[in-house]
Tab-separated table of C-alpha atoms and ligand atoms in Angstrom:
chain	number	residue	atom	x	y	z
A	34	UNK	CA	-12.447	-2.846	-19.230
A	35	UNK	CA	-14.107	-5.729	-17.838
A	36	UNK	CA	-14.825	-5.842	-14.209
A	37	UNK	CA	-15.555	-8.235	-11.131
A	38	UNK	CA	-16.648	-7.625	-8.465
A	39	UNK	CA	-16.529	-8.927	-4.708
A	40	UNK	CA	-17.601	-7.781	-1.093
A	41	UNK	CA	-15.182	-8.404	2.097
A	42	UNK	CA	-15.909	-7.799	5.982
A	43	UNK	CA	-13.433	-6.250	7.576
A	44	UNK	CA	-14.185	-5.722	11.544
A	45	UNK	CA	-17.542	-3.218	10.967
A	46	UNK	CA	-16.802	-2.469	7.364
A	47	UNK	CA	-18.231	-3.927	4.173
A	48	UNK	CA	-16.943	-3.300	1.015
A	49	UNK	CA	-17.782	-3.492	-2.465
A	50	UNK	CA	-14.529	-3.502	-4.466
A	51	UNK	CA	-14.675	-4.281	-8.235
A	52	UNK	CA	-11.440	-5.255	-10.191
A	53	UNK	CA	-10.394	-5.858	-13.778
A	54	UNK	CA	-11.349	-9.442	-14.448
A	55	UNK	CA	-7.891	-9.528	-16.313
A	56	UNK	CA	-5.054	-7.571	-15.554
A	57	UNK	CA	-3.330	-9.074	-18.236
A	58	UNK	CA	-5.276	-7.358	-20.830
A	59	UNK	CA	-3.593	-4.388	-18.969
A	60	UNK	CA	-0.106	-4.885	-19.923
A	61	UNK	CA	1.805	-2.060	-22.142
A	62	UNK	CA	4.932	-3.330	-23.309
A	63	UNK	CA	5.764	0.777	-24.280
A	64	UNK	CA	5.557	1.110	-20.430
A	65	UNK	CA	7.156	-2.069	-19.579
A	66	UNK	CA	10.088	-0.956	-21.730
A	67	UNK	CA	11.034	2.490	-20.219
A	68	UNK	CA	10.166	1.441	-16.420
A	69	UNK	CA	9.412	-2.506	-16.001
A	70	UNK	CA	5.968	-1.065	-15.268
A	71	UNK	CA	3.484	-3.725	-14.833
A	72	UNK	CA	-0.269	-3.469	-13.839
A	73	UNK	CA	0.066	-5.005	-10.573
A	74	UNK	CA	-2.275	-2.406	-9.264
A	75	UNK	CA	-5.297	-4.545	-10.580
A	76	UNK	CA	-4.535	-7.814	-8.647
A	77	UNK	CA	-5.848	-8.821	-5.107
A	78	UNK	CA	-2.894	-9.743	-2.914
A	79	UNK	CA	-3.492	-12.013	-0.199
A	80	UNK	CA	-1.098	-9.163	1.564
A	81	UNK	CA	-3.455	-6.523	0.750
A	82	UNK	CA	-6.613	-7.952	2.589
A	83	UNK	CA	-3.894	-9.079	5.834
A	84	UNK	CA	-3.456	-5.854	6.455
A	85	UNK	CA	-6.873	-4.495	5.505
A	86	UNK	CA	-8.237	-6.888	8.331
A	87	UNK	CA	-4.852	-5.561	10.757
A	88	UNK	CA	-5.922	-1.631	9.997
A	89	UNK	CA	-9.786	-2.547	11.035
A	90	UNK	CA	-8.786	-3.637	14.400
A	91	UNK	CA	-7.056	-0.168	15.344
A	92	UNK	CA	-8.625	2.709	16.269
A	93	UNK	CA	-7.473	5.494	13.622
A	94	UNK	CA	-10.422	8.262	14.531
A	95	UNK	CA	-8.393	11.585	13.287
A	96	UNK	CA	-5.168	10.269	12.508
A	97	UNK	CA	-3.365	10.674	9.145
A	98	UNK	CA	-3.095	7.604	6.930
A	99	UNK	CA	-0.617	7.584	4.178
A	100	UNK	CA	-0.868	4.264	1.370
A	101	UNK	CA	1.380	3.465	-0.579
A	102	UNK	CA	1.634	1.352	-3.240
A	103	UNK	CA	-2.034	1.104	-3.044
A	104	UNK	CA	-3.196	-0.800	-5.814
A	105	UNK	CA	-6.985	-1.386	-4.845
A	106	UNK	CA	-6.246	0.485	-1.862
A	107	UNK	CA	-8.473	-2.154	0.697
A	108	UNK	CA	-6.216	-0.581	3.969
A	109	UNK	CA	-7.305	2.609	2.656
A	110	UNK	CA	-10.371	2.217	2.704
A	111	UNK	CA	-11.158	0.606	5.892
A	112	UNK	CA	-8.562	3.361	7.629
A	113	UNK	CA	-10.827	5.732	5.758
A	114	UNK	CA	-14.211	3.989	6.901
A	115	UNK	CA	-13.171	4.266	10.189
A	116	UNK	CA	-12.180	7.792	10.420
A	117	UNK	CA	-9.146	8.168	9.310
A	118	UNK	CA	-7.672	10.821	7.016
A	119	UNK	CA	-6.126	9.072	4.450
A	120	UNK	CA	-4.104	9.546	1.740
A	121	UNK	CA	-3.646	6.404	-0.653
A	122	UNK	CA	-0.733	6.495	-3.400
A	123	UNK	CA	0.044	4.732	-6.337
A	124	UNK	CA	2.804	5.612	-9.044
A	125	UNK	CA	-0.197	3.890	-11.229
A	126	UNK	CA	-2.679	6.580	-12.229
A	127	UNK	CA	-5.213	3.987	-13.043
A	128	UNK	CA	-4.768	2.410	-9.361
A	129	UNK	CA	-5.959	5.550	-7.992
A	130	UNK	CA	-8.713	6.460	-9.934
A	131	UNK	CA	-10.422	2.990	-9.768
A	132	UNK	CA	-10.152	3.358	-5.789
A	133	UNK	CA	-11.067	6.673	-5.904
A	134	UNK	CA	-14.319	4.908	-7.466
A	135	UNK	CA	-14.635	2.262	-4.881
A	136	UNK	CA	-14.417	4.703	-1.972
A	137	UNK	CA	-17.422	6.963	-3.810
A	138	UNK	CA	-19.707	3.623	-4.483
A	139	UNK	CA	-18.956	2.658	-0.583
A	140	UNK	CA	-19.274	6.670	0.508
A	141	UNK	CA	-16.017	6.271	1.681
A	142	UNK	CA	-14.282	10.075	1.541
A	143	UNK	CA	-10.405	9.344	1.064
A	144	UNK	CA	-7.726	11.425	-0.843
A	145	UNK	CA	-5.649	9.724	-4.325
A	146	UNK	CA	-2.647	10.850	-5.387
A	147	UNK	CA	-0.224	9.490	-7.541
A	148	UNK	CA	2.932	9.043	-6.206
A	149	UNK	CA	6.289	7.536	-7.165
A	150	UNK	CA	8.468	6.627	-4.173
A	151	UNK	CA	11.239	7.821	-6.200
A	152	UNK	CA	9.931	11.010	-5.852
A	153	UNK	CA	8.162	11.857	-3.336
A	154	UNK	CA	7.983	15.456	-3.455
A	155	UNK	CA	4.126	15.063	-4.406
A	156	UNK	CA	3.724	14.469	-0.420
A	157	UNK	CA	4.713	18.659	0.561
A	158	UNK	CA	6.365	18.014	3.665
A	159	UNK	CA	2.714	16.536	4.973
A	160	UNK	CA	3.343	13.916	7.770
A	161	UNK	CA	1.678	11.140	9.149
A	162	UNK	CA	0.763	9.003	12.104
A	163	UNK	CA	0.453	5.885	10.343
A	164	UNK	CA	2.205	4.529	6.885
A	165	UNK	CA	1.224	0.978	5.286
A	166	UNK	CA	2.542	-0.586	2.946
A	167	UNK	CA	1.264	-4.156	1.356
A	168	UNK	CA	3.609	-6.547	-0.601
A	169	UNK	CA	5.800	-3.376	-2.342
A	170	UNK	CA	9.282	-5.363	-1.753
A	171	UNK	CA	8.482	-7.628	-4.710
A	172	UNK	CA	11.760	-6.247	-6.424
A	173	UNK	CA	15.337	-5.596	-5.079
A	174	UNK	CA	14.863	-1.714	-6.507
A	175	UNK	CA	11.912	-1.115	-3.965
A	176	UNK	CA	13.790	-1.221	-0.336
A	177	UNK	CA	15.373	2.012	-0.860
A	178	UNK	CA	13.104	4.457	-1.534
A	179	UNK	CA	10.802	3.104	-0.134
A	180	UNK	CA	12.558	4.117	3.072
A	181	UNK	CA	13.126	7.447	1.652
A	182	UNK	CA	9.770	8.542	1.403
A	183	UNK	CA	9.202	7.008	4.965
A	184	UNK	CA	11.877	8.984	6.169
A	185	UNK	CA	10.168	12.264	4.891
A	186	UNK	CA	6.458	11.619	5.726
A	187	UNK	CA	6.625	9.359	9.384
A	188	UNK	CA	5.608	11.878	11.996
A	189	UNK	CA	8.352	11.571	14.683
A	190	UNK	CA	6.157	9.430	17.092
A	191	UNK	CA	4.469	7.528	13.843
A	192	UNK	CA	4.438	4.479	13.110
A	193	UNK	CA	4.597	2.344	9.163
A	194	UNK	CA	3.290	-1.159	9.055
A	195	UNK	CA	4.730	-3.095	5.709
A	196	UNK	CA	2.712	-5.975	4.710
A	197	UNK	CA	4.656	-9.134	3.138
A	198	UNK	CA	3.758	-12.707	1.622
A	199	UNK	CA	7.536	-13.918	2.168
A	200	UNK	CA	8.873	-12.360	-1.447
A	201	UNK	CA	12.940	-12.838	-1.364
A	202	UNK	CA	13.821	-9.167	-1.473
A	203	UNK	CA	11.819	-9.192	2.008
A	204	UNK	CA	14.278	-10.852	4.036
A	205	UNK	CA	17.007	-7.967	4.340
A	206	UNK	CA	14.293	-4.913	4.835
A	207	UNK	CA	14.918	-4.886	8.519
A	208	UNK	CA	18.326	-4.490	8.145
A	209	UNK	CA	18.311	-2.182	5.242
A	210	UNK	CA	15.826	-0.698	7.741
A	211	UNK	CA	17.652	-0.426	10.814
A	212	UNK	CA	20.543	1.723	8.627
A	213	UNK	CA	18.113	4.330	7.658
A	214	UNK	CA	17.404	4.855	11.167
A	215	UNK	CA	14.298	2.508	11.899
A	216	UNK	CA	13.877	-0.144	14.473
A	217	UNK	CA	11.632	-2.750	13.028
A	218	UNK	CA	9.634	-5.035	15.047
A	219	UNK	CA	6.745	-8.287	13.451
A	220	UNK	CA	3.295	-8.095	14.463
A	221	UNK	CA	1.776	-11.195	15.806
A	222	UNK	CA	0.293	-13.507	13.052
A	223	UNK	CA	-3.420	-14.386	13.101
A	224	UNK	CA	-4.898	-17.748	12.375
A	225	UNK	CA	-5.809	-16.189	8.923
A	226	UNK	CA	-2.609	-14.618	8.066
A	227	UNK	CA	-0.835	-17.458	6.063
A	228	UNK	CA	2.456	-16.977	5.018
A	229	UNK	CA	1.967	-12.908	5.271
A	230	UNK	CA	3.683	-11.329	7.603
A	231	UNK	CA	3.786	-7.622	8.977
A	232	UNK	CA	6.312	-5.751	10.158
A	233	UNK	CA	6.325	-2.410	12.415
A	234	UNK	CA	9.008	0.198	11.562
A	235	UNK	CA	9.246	3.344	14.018
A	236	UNK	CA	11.961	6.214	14.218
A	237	UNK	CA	14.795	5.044	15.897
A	238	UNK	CA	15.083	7.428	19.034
A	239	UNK	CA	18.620	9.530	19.280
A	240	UNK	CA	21.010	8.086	21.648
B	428	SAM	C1	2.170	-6.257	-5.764
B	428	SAM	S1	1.272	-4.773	-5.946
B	428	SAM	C2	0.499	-4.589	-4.356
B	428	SAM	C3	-0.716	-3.710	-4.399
B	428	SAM	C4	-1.440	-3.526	-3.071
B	428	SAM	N1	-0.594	-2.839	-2.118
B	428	SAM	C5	-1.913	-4.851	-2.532
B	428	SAM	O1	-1.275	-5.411	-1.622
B	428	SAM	O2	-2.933	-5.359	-3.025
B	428	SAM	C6	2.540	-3.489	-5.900
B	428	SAM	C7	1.975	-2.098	-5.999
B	428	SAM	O3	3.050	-1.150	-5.930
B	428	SAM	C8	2.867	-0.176	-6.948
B	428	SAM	N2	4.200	0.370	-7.309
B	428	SAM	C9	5.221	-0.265	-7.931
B	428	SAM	N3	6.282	0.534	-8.077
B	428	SAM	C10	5.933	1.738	-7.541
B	428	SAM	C11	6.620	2.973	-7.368
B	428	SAM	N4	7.879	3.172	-7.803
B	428	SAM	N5	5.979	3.986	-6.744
B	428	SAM	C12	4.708	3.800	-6.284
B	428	SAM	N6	3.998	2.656	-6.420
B	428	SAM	C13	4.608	1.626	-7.042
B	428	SAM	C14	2.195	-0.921	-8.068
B	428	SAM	O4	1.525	-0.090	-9.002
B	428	SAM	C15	1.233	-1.823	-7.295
B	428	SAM	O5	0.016	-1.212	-7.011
């Protein structure tokens, strides 16, 4: 597989991330058929690198850091980088072991797992302070269990940040949201955001 590479600054953190140079060499119609799996892993998403630059501006010493829909994982690694323990998922094997690469050529120490949010029993009951999430409600099919598996691993006062670049599916997660027991509320936009927005999602409290 051919590979390029590229470094990015986020807050403190340099990284050296290398990418196939053509993820559509990467297509498997045999997969495509059974679950409309494409290799979306391999592609840099203006999304991804939004919320890479939101996660270097927190302070994440100790907490637990769960990815998913990591493709080349850059929130992962800078939550990683700056002391986070992190777990980064992807129902893409290949998405995890190529970050699990990146993070040993930065000496970044992160966990990879792969994990489907249809079925998120992979994730043992573990819970987590923080959840993000970068441009995953690309199709209709996503919202759902996607809130399922937030459901199960947001630690009661935690908190999941969803990255979006305006995708149509995107415009009734808050409600969808709000009935699986989440209030929802967008971050402030930076002057380098462009049309990416991010959204906060926390456990509705009990009334
Ligand atoms: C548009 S890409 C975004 C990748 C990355 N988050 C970013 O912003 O650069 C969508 C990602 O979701 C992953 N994905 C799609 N369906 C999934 C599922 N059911 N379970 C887990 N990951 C999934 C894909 O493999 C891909 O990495």
């Amino acid at each position: 597989m051919n590979l390029v590479e590229e470094r990015f600054l986020f807050g403190s953190v340099t990284l050296l991330v290398s990418r196939p140079s053509d993820p559509g060499d990467l297509v498997d119609t045999e997969r495509f058929e059974t679950d409309e799996y494409m290799p979306y892993w391999a592609e840099l998403w203006p999304s991804g690198v939004t919320l890479a630059r939101h996660v270097s501006m927190l302070d994440l010493r100790g907490q637990r850091v769960l990815e998913l829909g990591c493709g080349l994982g850059l929130p992962s690694l800078v939550a990683a980088a700056a002391g986070a323990d992190v777990t980064a998922t992807d129902w893409a094997p290949e998405a995890v072991e190529r970050l699990l690469e990146t993070a040993e050529i930065n000496g970044i120490v992160l966990t990879g797992a792969v994990l489907d949010w249809r079925d998120p029993a992979a994730l043992e009951r573990r819970s987590f302070d923080l959840v993000v999430a970068s441009d995953v409600l690309y199709e209709e099919r996503n919202a759902a269990p996607l809130l399922g598996v937030l459901d199960i691993s947001l630690a009661p006062a935690g908190r999941a940040i969803v990255a979006d670049p305006g995708r149509r599916h995107a415009e009734g997660f808050p409600a969808l949201a709000a009935d699986a027991g989440f209030t929802t509320a967008s971050l402030p936009p930076d002057a380098t955001s462009g049309p990416v927005t991010l959204l906060e999602l926390r456990r509705a409290l009990a009334s």
